[in-house]
Short mmCIF file of C-alpha atoms and ligand atoms in Angstrom, two decimals:
data_model
loop_
_atom_site.label_atom_id
_atom_site.label_comp_id
_atom_site.label_asym_id
_atom_site.label_seq_id
_atom_site.Cartn_x
_atom_site.Cartn_y
_atom_site.Cartn_z
CA MET A 87 91.81 119.98 89.88
CA ASN A 88 94.95 117.93 90.27
CA ALA A 89 94.36 114.76 88.29
CA ASP A 90 96.49 112.65 90.62
CA PRO A 91 94.10 111.09 93.16
CA THR A 92 96.91 110.61 95.69
CA ARG A 93 96.91 114.40 96.18
CA LEU A 94 93.36 114.36 97.51
CA LEU A 95 92.46 114.35 101.17
CA ALA A 96 90.56 111.31 102.44
CA ARG A 97 87.27 113.17 102.55
CA GLU A 98 87.74 114.44 98.99
CA MET A 99 88.29 110.85 97.92
CA ALA A 100 85.12 109.86 99.80
CA ALA A 101 83.11 112.52 97.98
CA ARG A 102 84.39 111.31 94.60
CA LEU A 103 83.58 107.72 95.45
CA ARG A 104 79.99 108.74 96.10
CA THR A 105 79.55 110.69 92.87
CA GLY A 106 81.14 107.84 90.95
CA GLU A 107 83.99 110.08 89.73
CA THR A 108 86.41 107.46 91.00
CA THR A 109 86.38 103.94 92.40
CA ALA A 110 88.01 102.39 95.43
CA ARG A 111 90.01 100.21 93.03
CA ALA A 112 91.32 103.25 91.14
CA LEU A 113 92.26 104.91 94.42
CA ALA A 114 93.98 101.78 95.69
CA GLU A 115 95.90 101.34 92.43
CA ALA A 116 97.12 104.93 92.34
CA HIS A 117 98.34 104.72 95.94
CA LEU A 118 99.87 101.26 95.50
CA ASP A 119 101.72 102.49 92.40
CA ALA A 120 103.16 105.44 94.31
CA ALA A 121 104.16 103.30 97.30
CA GLU A 122 105.77 100.61 95.11
CA ARG A 123 107.57 103.18 92.97
CA GLN A 124 109.07 105.10 95.90
CA ASN A 125 109.66 102.45 98.50
CA HIS A 126 113.16 101.78 97.22
CA ALA A 127 114.08 105.37 98.11
CA LEU A 128 111.94 105.78 101.22
CA ASN A 129 111.68 102.31 102.84
CA ALA A 130 108.48 103.46 104.55
CA TRP A 131 106.73 100.12 103.93
CA LEU A 132 107.70 96.69 105.20
CA VAL A 133 104.80 95.14 103.29
CA ILE A 134 102.84 96.54 100.36
CA ASP A 135 99.88 94.20 100.00
CA ARG A 136 98.64 94.81 96.45
CA ASP A 137 96.41 91.73 96.25
CA GLY A 138 94.81 92.22 99.64
CA ALA A 139 94.26 95.93 99.05
CA LEU A 140 92.64 95.38 95.67
CA ARG A 141 90.37 92.71 97.13
CA GLN A 142 89.24 95.11 99.86
CA ALA A 143 88.84 97.90 97.31
CA ASP A 144 86.60 95.73 95.14
CA ALA A 145 84.48 94.90 98.16
CA ALA A 146 84.16 98.63 98.91
CA ASP A 147 83.16 99.29 95.29
CA ALA A 148 80.42 96.65 95.60
CA VAL A 149 79.07 98.40 98.70
CA LEU A 150 79.16 101.73 96.87
CA ALA A 151 77.34 100.28 93.88
CA GLY A 152 74.65 98.85 96.14
CA ALA A 153 74.20 102.18 97.91
CA ARG A 154 74.01 104.00 94.60
CA ARG A 155 71.15 101.70 93.58
CA ASP A 156 69.41 102.34 96.90
CA GLY A 157 69.52 106.11 96.50
CA PRO A 158 71.02 109.23 98.04
CA GLY A 159 70.03 108.28 101.60
CA ALA A 160 72.02 105.06 101.38
CA LEU A 161 75.01 106.84 99.87
CA ALA A 162 74.98 109.49 102.58
CA ALA A 163 74.87 106.80 105.27
CA LEU A 164 78.12 105.20 104.09
CA HIS A 165 81.09 105.57 106.37
CA PRO A 166 83.58 108.27 105.30
CA LEU A 167 86.47 105.77 105.36
CA LEU A 168 84.79 103.29 103.00
CA GLY A 169 87.23 102.57 100.18
CA ILE A 170 89.97 104.84 101.60
CA PRO A 171 93.57 103.52 101.64
CA VAL A 172 95.13 103.25 105.10
CA GLY A 173 98.64 102.30 106.28
CA LEU A 174 99.21 100.31 109.48
CA LYS A 175 102.33 100.42 111.62
CA ASP A 176 103.84 96.94 111.66
CA LEU A 177 102.95 96.28 115.29
CA ILE A 178 99.22 96.12 114.57
CA SER A 179 97.93 92.57 114.14
CA VAL A 180 96.18 91.73 110.88
CA GLU A 181 95.06 88.11 110.82
CA GLY A 182 97.42 85.94 108.80
CA GLY A 183 99.82 88.78 108.08
CA GLN A 184 103.26 89.65 109.34
CA CYS A 185 103.65 91.72 112.48
CA THR A 186 107.35 92.27 113.07
CA ALA A 187 107.26 95.33 115.34
CA GLY A 188 110.42 96.25 113.44
CA SER A 189 112.28 93.33 115.00
CA ARG A 190 114.12 90.28 113.70
CA ILE A 191 112.75 88.34 116.62
CA LEU A 192 109.27 88.40 115.06
CA GLU A 193 110.39 87.59 111.53
CA GLY A 194 108.19 84.83 110.14
CA TYR A 195 105.55 85.30 112.82
CA ARG A 196 101.97 85.47 111.53
CA ALA A 197 99.32 87.28 113.55
CA PRO A 198 96.58 84.82 114.56
CA TYR A 199 93.84 87.46 114.78
CA ASP A 200 92.90 91.05 113.92
CA ALA A 201 93.61 93.88 116.35
CA HIS A 202 90.49 95.66 117.59
CA ILE A 203 91.26 98.70 115.46
CA VAL A 204 91.69 96.47 112.41
CA GLU A 205 88.25 94.96 113.01
CA ARG A 206 86.83 98.46 113.28
CA LEU A 207 88.44 99.57 110.04
CA ARG A 208 87.32 96.41 108.24
CA ASP A 209 83.76 97.05 109.42
CA VAL A 210 83.73 100.49 107.80
CA GLY A 211 85.37 99.23 104.61
CA ALA A 212 88.78 100.93 104.77
CA VAL A 213 91.45 99.48 102.47
CA PHE A 214 94.73 98.32 104.06
CA LEU A 215 97.64 99.12 101.78
CA GLY A 216 100.23 97.42 103.93
CA LYS A 217 102.43 97.59 107.01
CA THR A 218 104.79 100.46 107.74
CA ASN A 219 108.35 100.52 108.99
CA MET A 220 109.12 101.45 112.59
CA ASP A 221 111.80 101.49 115.26
CA GLU A 222 112.21 98.06 116.82
CA PHE A 223 109.43 97.54 119.38
CA ALA A 224 108.62 101.26 118.99
CA MET A 225 111.78 102.25 120.84
CA GLY A 226 113.34 105.24 119.14
CA SER A 227 112.80 108.68 117.68
CA SER A 228 114.28 108.35 114.20
CA ASN A 229 113.26 104.96 112.80
CA GLU A 230 116.98 104.13 112.67
CA TYR A 231 116.47 101.34 115.21
CA SER A 232 114.34 99.32 112.78
CA ALA A 233 115.83 95.89 112.04
CA PHE A 234 114.68 96.45 108.46
CA GLY A 235 116.60 99.63 107.73
CA PRO A 236 116.01 103.34 108.13
CA VAL A 237 113.29 105.42 106.44
CA SER A 238 113.94 108.63 104.53
CA ASN A 239 112.05 111.83 105.25
CA PRO A 240 110.39 112.91 101.96
CA TRP A 241 111.37 116.52 102.66
CA ASP A 242 115.10 115.69 102.66
CA LEU A 243 116.08 112.13 101.86
CA ASP A 244 119.26 112.37 103.99
CA THR A 245 117.22 113.03 107.12
CA VAL A 246 115.11 110.88 109.41
CA PRO A 247 111.29 110.95 109.41
CA GLY A 248 111.22 110.75 113.23
CA GLY A 249 110.10 107.71 115.12
CA SER A 250 109.09 105.32 116.22
CA SER A 251 106.17 105.51 113.74
CA GLY A 252 108.48 106.84 111.00
CA GLY A 253 107.09 104.68 108.20
CA SER A 254 103.49 105.65 108.92
CA ALA A 255 104.39 109.36 108.94
CA ALA A 256 106.58 109.23 105.82
CA ALA A 257 103.91 107.26 103.91
CA VAL A 258 101.28 109.94 104.58
CA ALA A 259 103.69 112.81 103.85
CA ALA A 260 104.65 111.09 100.58
CA HIS A 261 100.99 110.68 99.56
CA HIS A 262 101.21 106.89 99.54
CA VAL A 263 98.14 106.91 101.77
CA PRO A 264 95.95 109.73 103.07
CA LEU A 265 95.71 108.06 106.47
CA SER A 266 97.79 105.80 108.67
CA LEU A 267 97.94 104.56 112.22
CA GLY A 268 100.81 104.64 114.65
CA THR A 269 101.44 104.26 118.34
CA ASP A 270 102.77 106.84 120.76
CA THR A 271 104.41 105.80 124.03
CA GLY A 272 106.53 108.91 124.50
CA GLY A 273 106.04 110.85 121.28
CA SER A 274 106.09 108.30 118.48
CA ILE A 275 103.11 109.76 116.65
CA ARG A 276 103.53 113.48 117.34
CA GLN A 277 107.29 113.73 116.76
CA PRO A 278 107.32 112.00 113.33
CA ALA A 279 104.19 113.99 112.37
CA SER A 280 106.11 117.13 113.24
CA LEU A 281 109.24 116.11 111.33
CA CYS A 282 107.23 115.07 108.24
CA GLY A 283 104.89 118.08 108.15
CA ILE A 284 101.60 116.27 108.80
CA VAL A 285 98.97 115.93 111.56
CA GLY A 286 99.41 113.25 114.23
CA MET A 287 97.44 112.72 117.41
CA LYS A 288 98.11 110.76 120.55
CA PRO A 289 94.70 110.33 122.16
CA THR A 290 93.97 110.12 125.88
CA TYR A 291 95.25 106.91 127.46
CA GLY A 292 92.34 104.46 127.21
CA ARG A 293 90.69 106.12 124.19
CA VAL A 294 91.66 103.41 121.71
CA SER A 295 91.81 99.69 122.49
CA ARG A 296 95.32 98.23 122.44
CA TYR A 297 93.99 94.72 121.80
CA GLY A 298 96.14 93.14 119.10
CA ILE A 299 98.94 95.72 119.30
CA VAL A 300 102.47 94.62 120.21
CA ALA A 301 103.03 96.13 123.65
CA PHE A 302 105.99 98.36 124.49
CA ALA A 303 105.07 100.10 127.77
CA SER A 304 101.50 99.25 128.63
CA SER A 305 100.72 102.22 130.89
CA LEU A 306 101.92 104.68 128.23
CA ASP A 307 101.11 103.16 124.80
CA GLN A 308 98.29 104.71 122.78
CA ILE A 309 97.23 104.24 119.18
CA GLY A 310 96.47 107.26 117.08
CA PRO A 311 95.99 108.69 113.59
CA PHE A 312 98.23 110.38 111.03
CA ALA A 313 96.68 112.46 108.24
CA ARG A 314 97.38 115.51 106.14
CA ASP A 315 94.81 117.64 107.93
CA ALA A 316 92.82 117.79 111.14
CA ARG A 317 89.50 116.69 109.67
CA ASP A 318 90.94 113.55 108.12
CA ALA A 319 92.77 112.69 111.35
CA ALA A 320 89.59 113.22 113.39
CA ALA A 321 87.64 110.91 111.09
CA LEU A 322 90.22 108.15 111.53
CA LEU A 323 90.24 108.57 115.29
CA HIS A 324 86.44 108.40 115.28
CA ALA A 325 86.59 105.08 113.44
CA VAL A 326 88.98 103.38 115.87
CA ALA A 327 88.18 104.95 119.27
CA GLY A 328 85.91 103.61 121.96
CA ARG A 329 85.50 100.91 124.55
CA ASP A 330 86.56 97.36 123.81
CA ALA A 331 86.06 94.72 126.48
CA ARG A 332 89.30 92.97 125.47
CA ASP A 333 91.44 95.89 126.69
CA SER A 334 90.54 96.53 130.30
CA THR A 335 92.13 99.98 130.14
CA SER A 336 89.96 101.09 127.23
CA ALA A 337 87.44 103.51 128.67
CA PRO A 338 83.65 103.62 128.19
CA VAL A 339 83.83 107.32 127.31
CA PRO A 340 81.54 108.29 124.43
CA VAL A 341 83.27 109.12 121.14
CA GLU A 342 81.67 112.31 119.81
CA ASP A 343 80.19 112.21 116.31
CA GLU A 344 81.20 115.86 115.99
CA LEU A 345 84.65 114.47 115.20
CA LEU A 346 83.16 113.83 111.74
CA HIS A 347 81.76 117.33 111.42
CA LEU A 348 84.56 119.77 112.09
CA PRO A 349 83.81 123.06 110.34
CA GLU A 350 84.28 123.17 106.61
CA SER A 351 84.58 126.91 106.40
CA ASP A 352 87.81 128.51 107.59
CA ASP A 353 85.90 131.47 109.06
CA GLU A 354 83.67 129.24 111.14
CA ALA A 355 86.70 127.24 112.29
CA VAL A 356 88.60 130.39 113.27
CA ALA A 357 85.60 131.91 115.05
CA TRP A 358 85.82 129.07 117.55
CA LEU A 359 89.06 130.59 118.88
CA ARG A 360 87.43 133.73 120.24
CA GLY A 361 87.68 133.78 124.03
CA ARG A 362 89.68 130.52 124.25
CA ARG A 363 92.50 130.44 126.76
CA PHE A 364 95.76 128.79 125.81
CA GLY A 365 98.75 128.23 128.05
CA LEU A 366 102.34 128.46 126.90
CA PRO A 367 104.39 126.22 129.21
CA ARG A 368 107.75 127.90 129.68
CA GLU A 369 109.53 124.62 130.45
CA TYR A 370 108.86 123.42 126.88
CA PHE A 371 111.21 126.00 125.44
CA VAL A 372 114.21 123.93 126.35
CA ALA A 373 117.84 124.97 126.29
CA GLY A 374 119.39 124.01 122.98
CA MET A 375 116.13 124.46 121.14
CA ASP A 376 116.51 125.41 117.50
CA PRO A 377 115.87 129.20 117.52
CA ASP A 378 114.07 129.05 114.20
CA VAL A 379 111.69 126.40 115.51
CA GLU A 380 111.08 128.61 118.53
CA ARG A 381 110.30 131.52 116.19
CA ARG A 382 107.69 129.45 114.32
CA ILE A 383 105.99 128.54 117.60
CA HIS A 384 105.85 132.19 118.68
CA GLU A 385 104.46 133.21 115.30
CA SER A 386 101.76 130.56 115.70
CA VAL A 387 100.91 131.93 119.12
CA ALA A 388 100.59 135.40 117.59
CA PHE A 389 98.11 134.03 115.04
CA LEU A 390 95.98 132.59 117.84
CA VAL A 391 96.03 135.90 119.68
CA ASP A 392 95.07 137.83 116.55
CA ALA A 393 92.07 135.56 116.20
CA GLY A 394 90.80 136.49 119.66
CA ALA A 395 92.30 133.79 121.86
CA THR A 396 94.40 134.60 124.89
CA VAL A 397 97.76 132.93 125.38
CA GLU A 398 99.17 133.01 128.88
CA ASP A 399 102.56 131.96 130.20
CA VAL A 400 102.14 128.93 132.44
CA SER A 401 104.50 126.67 134.30
CA LEU A 402 104.62 122.89 134.51
CA PRO A 403 107.40 122.75 137.08
CA HIS A 404 108.04 118.99 136.99
CA THR A 405 108.57 118.85 133.23
CA ASP A 406 112.28 118.45 133.71
CA TYR A 407 111.76 115.09 135.41
CA GLY A 408 109.70 113.75 132.51
CA LEU A 409 112.62 112.31 130.63
CA ALA A 410 114.32 110.71 133.63
CA THR A 411 111.15 109.10 134.93
CA TYR A 412 109.97 107.99 131.48
CA TYR A 413 113.28 106.19 131.02
CA ILE A 414 112.59 104.22 134.19
CA VAL A 415 108.89 103.48 133.70
CA ALA A 416 108.97 102.70 129.97
CA PRO A 417 111.98 100.32 130.06
CA ALA A 418 110.60 98.65 133.20
CA GLU A 419 107.32 97.86 131.49
CA ALA A 420 109.13 96.94 128.28
CA SER A 421 111.38 94.46 130.09
CA ALA A 422 108.27 92.69 131.37
CA ASN A 423 106.39 92.87 128.05
CA LEU A 424 109.35 91.58 126.06
CA ALA A 425 109.91 88.56 128.31
CA ARG A 426 107.55 86.58 126.05
CA TYR A 427 110.06 86.62 123.17
CA ASP A 428 111.88 83.64 124.54
CA GLY A 429 112.13 81.35 121.54
CA VAL A 430 109.36 79.13 122.87
CA ARG A 431 106.23 81.26 122.81
CA TYR A 432 107.53 83.78 120.29
CA GLY A 433 110.72 84.49 118.51
CA LEU A 434 113.15 82.95 116.04
CA SER A 435 111.74 79.50 116.37
CA ARG A 436 114.70 77.17 116.33
CA ARG A 437 115.08 73.65 117.57
CA LEU A 438 116.30 73.14 121.11
CA GLU A 439 119.88 72.07 120.64
CA GLY A 440 120.85 69.24 122.91
CA GLY A 441 117.89 70.16 125.07
CA ASP A 442 119.79 73.16 126.39
CA PHE A 443 116.91 75.47 127.08
CA ILE A 444 118.96 78.32 128.53
CA ALA A 445 121.38 78.35 125.62
CA ASP A 446 118.45 78.49 123.25
CA TYR A 447 116.87 81.33 125.18
CA LEU A 448 120.07 83.34 125.20
CA ALA A 449 120.69 82.72 121.52
CA THR A 450 117.13 83.73 120.60
CA ARG A 451 117.26 86.98 122.49
CA GLY A 452 120.90 87.62 121.69
CA GLU A 453 120.36 87.37 117.96
CA GLY A 454 116.76 88.51 117.78
CA PHE A 455 116.91 91.83 119.63
CA GLY A 456 118.78 94.91 118.47
CA ALA A 457 121.10 96.98 120.66
CA GLU A 458 118.52 99.58 121.70
CA VAL A 459 116.02 96.93 122.76
CA LYS A 460 118.69 95.17 124.81
CA ARG A 461 119.61 98.49 126.42
CA ARG A 462 115.97 99.03 127.43
CA VAL A 463 115.53 95.48 128.76
CA MET A 464 118.66 95.89 130.88
CA LEU A 465 117.61 99.33 132.18
CA GLY A 466 114.14 98.05 132.96
CA THR A 467 115.25 94.84 134.63
CA TYR A 468 117.67 96.82 136.75
CA ALA A 469 115.01 99.34 137.79
CA LEU A 470 112.66 96.52 138.80
CA SER A 471 115.22 94.39 140.62
CA ALA A 472 114.67 93.70 144.31
CA GLY A 473 117.17 96.16 145.72
CA TYR A 474 116.25 99.02 143.42
CA TYR A 475 112.52 98.71 142.88
CA ASP A 476 111.60 101.30 145.53
CA ALA A 477 114.47 103.61 144.75
CA PHE A 478 113.81 103.75 141.02
CA TYR A 479 110.48 102.36 139.86
CA VAL A 480 108.31 103.39 142.80
CA LYS A 481 110.01 106.78 142.97
CA ALA A 482 109.48 107.35 139.25
CA GLN A 483 105.78 106.51 139.62
CA LYS A 484 105.51 109.10 142.40
CA VAL A 485 107.15 111.75 140.25
CA ARG A 486 104.76 110.75 137.48
CA THR A 487 101.91 111.78 139.76
CA LEU A 488 103.55 115.18 140.21
CA ILE A 489 103.88 115.58 136.44
CA LYS A 490 100.20 114.79 136.04
CA ARG A 491 99.29 117.20 138.82
CA ASP A 492 101.08 120.06 137.01
CA PHE A 493 98.79 119.57 134.03
CA ASP A 494 95.68 119.18 136.22
CA GLU A 495 96.39 122.46 137.97
CA VAL A 496 96.87 124.38 134.74
CA PHE A 497 93.65 123.04 133.26
CA ALA A 498 91.79 123.63 136.54
CA SER A 499 92.83 127.30 136.32
CA GLY A 500 90.70 127.64 133.20
CA ILE A 501 93.28 127.04 130.48
CA ASP A 502 91.59 125.19 127.60
CA ALA A 503 94.74 123.78 126.03
CA LEU A 504 98.51 124.14 126.03
CA VAL A 505 100.50 125.29 123.01
CA ALA A 506 104.07 124.03 122.75
CA PRO A 507 106.67 122.83 120.30
CA THR A 508 106.38 119.15 119.40
CA SER A 509 110.09 118.78 118.83
CA ALA A 510 112.92 121.16 119.66
CA SER A 511 114.43 120.64 116.22
CA VAL A 512 113.45 119.81 112.67
CA ALA A 513 114.35 116.45 111.11
CA PHE A 514 118.01 115.59 111.67
CA ARG A 515 120.43 113.74 109.41
CA PHE A 516 120.91 110.00 109.52
CA GLY A 517 123.39 109.06 112.21
CA ALA A 518 123.32 112.43 113.98
CA ARG A 519 121.99 110.97 117.22
CA MET A 520 123.02 107.34 116.85
CA THR A 521 126.27 107.43 118.79
CA ASP A 522 124.73 109.06 121.86
CA PRO A 523 121.55 107.39 123.15
CA VAL A 524 120.80 110.31 125.45
CA SER A 525 120.72 112.79 122.54
CA MET A 526 118.19 110.49 120.89
CA TYR A 527 116.16 110.33 124.11
CA LEU A 528 116.10 114.13 124.25
CA SER A 529 114.16 114.18 120.96
CA ASP A 530 111.01 113.54 122.96
CA ALA A 531 111.47 115.96 125.84
CA CYS A 532 108.37 117.92 124.75
CA THR A 533 106.14 114.93 124.11
CA LEU A 534 106.75 112.34 126.80
CA PRO A 535 105.32 114.26 129.79
CA VAL A 536 101.97 114.03 127.97
CA ASN A 537 102.18 110.23 127.97
CA MET A 538 103.26 110.20 131.60
CA ALA A 539 100.06 112.14 132.39
CA GLY A 540 97.87 110.06 130.05
CA LEU A 541 96.66 113.17 128.20
CA PRO A 542 95.82 113.77 124.53
CA GLY A 543 98.18 115.77 122.34
CA VAL A 544 98.22 116.61 118.66
CA SER A 545 101.01 117.86 116.42
CA ILE A 546 100.06 120.05 113.49
CA PRO A 547 102.25 121.67 110.84
CA CYS A 548 102.97 125.34 111.59
CA GLY A 549 105.56 126.32 108.99
CA LEU A 550 109.04 125.54 107.80
CA SER A 551 112.51 126.14 109.14
CA GLU A 552 115.14 126.13 106.42
CA GLY A 553 112.76 124.18 104.26
CA MET A 554 111.95 121.53 106.85
CA PRO A 555 108.57 121.16 108.62
CA VAL A 556 107.97 122.44 112.14
CA GLY A 557 105.20 121.02 114.33
CA LEU A 558 103.02 122.83 116.83
CA GLN A 559 101.81 120.70 119.73
CA LEU A 560 98.41 121.22 121.36
CA ILE A 561 97.81 119.41 124.65
CA GLY A 562 94.44 119.17 126.38
CA PRO A 563 92.79 117.61 129.42
CA ALA A 564 91.76 113.96 129.32
CA TRP A 565 89.10 113.15 126.67
CA SER A 566 89.42 116.56 124.99
CA GLU A 567 90.35 115.19 121.54
CA LEU A 568 87.37 116.94 119.93
CA MET A 569 88.44 120.28 121.39
CA LEU A 570 92.03 119.72 120.26
CA PHE A 571 90.86 118.95 116.74
CA ARG A 572 88.70 122.09 116.77
CA ALA A 573 91.76 124.09 117.76
CA ALA A 574 93.84 122.35 115.10
CA ARG A 575 91.16 123.00 112.50
CA ALA A 576 91.05 126.66 113.57
CA PHE A 577 94.82 126.93 113.15
CA GLU A 578 94.48 125.49 109.66
CA GLY A 579 91.86 128.13 108.94
CA LEU A 580 94.17 130.86 110.22
CA THR A 581 97.06 129.71 108.05
CA ALA A 582 95.06 128.57 105.02
CA ALA A 583 96.75 131.17 102.80
CA ALA A 584 100.29 130.57 104.10
CA THR A 585 102.80 129.71 101.39
CA TRP A 586 104.04 126.62 103.27
CA ARG A 587 100.60 125.01 103.26
CA ASN A 588 100.05 122.25 100.70
CA LEU A 589 103.67 122.28 99.56
CA GLU A 590 104.93 118.98 98.22
CA PRO A 591 107.71 117.52 100.37
CA ALA A 592 110.83 119.05 98.84
CA GLN A 593 112.62 115.86 97.76
CA LEU A 594 109.65 113.62 97.11
CA ALA A 595 110.16 113.69 93.35
CA GLU A 596 113.70 112.33 93.86
CA ALA A 597 112.17 109.28 95.53
CA ASP A 598 110.91 108.22 92.09
CA ASP A 599 114.48 107.26 91.20
CA ALA A 600 114.61 103.50 91.48
CA ALA A 601 118.36 103.54 90.77
CA GLY A 602 119.17 106.04 93.52
CA PRO A 603 120.47 105.20 96.97
CA THR A 604 118.29 103.50 99.59
CA PRO A 605 117.96 105.13 103.01
CA ALA A 606 120.48 102.61 104.39
CA GLU A 607 122.97 103.59 101.66
CA ARG A 608 122.42 107.26 102.39
CA ALA A 609 123.01 106.64 106.08
CA ALA A 610 126.20 104.70 105.31
CA ALA A 611 127.47 107.48 103.04
CA LEU A 612 126.83 110.09 105.70
CA ALA A 613 128.57 107.95 108.31
CA ALA A 614 131.59 107.53 106.04
CA ALA A 615 131.80 111.28 105.48
CA ARG A 616 131.68 111.98 109.20
N1 LIG B 181 111.29 107.89 121.53
C1 LIG B 181 110.65 107.38 122.71
C2 LIG B 181 111.30 106.06 123.09
O1 LIG B 181 112.19 105.69 122.43
C3 LIG B 181 109.19 107.21 122.49
C4 LIG B 181 108.87 106.07 121.62
C5 LIG B 181 107.40 105.88 121.45
O2 LIG B 181 106.60 106.78 121.67
N2 LIG B 181 107.02 104.65 121.11
O3 LIG B 181 110.92 105.41 124.00
#
């Protein structure tokens, strides 16, 4: 056995906590040490809360000790996340803590209450290690739009981890935590999961309460888990999912306990595939796609077929409009959601100078928001303005219905789930897409239709391309998270012996170098060489 506890999966940690082989404090310390040691090189964390984490860990150890006294029944009844370190994207409110959403405009702001998902995780005794870096207001696909600097991908420190939940993905890939949470409005969980070689799920819209989460685009945002395998991700989803009266869009759909009992044996997991019908949407193999990524996806499909599933070519004809309509709907909603950062209610609290309210407002937003956020607010305000509302916003919502209908028809024809690339390329170098916003927007061409339709999607590792991780995306009908995790678990079973499984991220060891360049310095060096 590897003696380093950070190399364990969450459920392996849970088992060791129960036998007394380790303690929540020892787990927290090992993970905190790794995060503190490597954050100079990775910048995945905006806050590493050693004191808070150790306090929570001690509380978890007290619960474990009590259960041990009460006997095996009490131990078995403990929640699987008790004492397990978790990372939270820095747009999730934790009472009394910072919540910057990656923006200068929220610097100094303290969250007045816990988000619903934070309450849930506290109830089960998870240990919060800290807050993770992200693109400003979750707008971006590379984490380069964070006001607090870029994040390095542990597989290649000169490349991006994806975004907007880049810190959460990099932290799990780097073994700083076994689990983290992110949000996905157009791909921000699945795309960084793909680029970092881990599992990331965007659940069905309404599956997880958004109460206490900084809003980007309210009709698209969903919270979801990152983990190093399907079972760990399913356990985290199970802990946070379900109806919450404080988010009127959170649905009273039961959360299946089977999420905690995905098959342990690879054979049993793979057997589930027999007779399943998968669809391969031809529109997701976009022009300009990295041919090696495409090869990995087709190999994955062949594995599924070998295991007794059928994979059929299907068409989602309105896919092409996904990007254009997303970039009307998302900025429109963002422009409304971000109106509250006005220097009065939120944002760079400064004193009204000479009572000039407008000047103060302009200065707050002018200095507080980054360029990408301003671009979105302008796009959104334009799309919602009186003369253009029908032509742009209403039209985009109609096309959104067509996008949703494409998926409905495919699933109605008996297809269980769709198999597709998550991202058309592997992780790209810092700066590669920074000068052309549209090239950055194209990063999510394969993920954002799923948000437009409100469906669940999961990205799972399916191999490497020139040493960098490739993600396979599985998309299902609404509320089919359990089925998607069964499929993901089956794929893990199929590829359990593959050489790329359980590899350490190639350049993670280099992140130990506290004298080496930071991600921002790497990005600057690459820009200078360009
Ligand atoms: N990259 C997309 C955007 O910038 C999606 C971001 C997200 O899912 N939060 O809007």
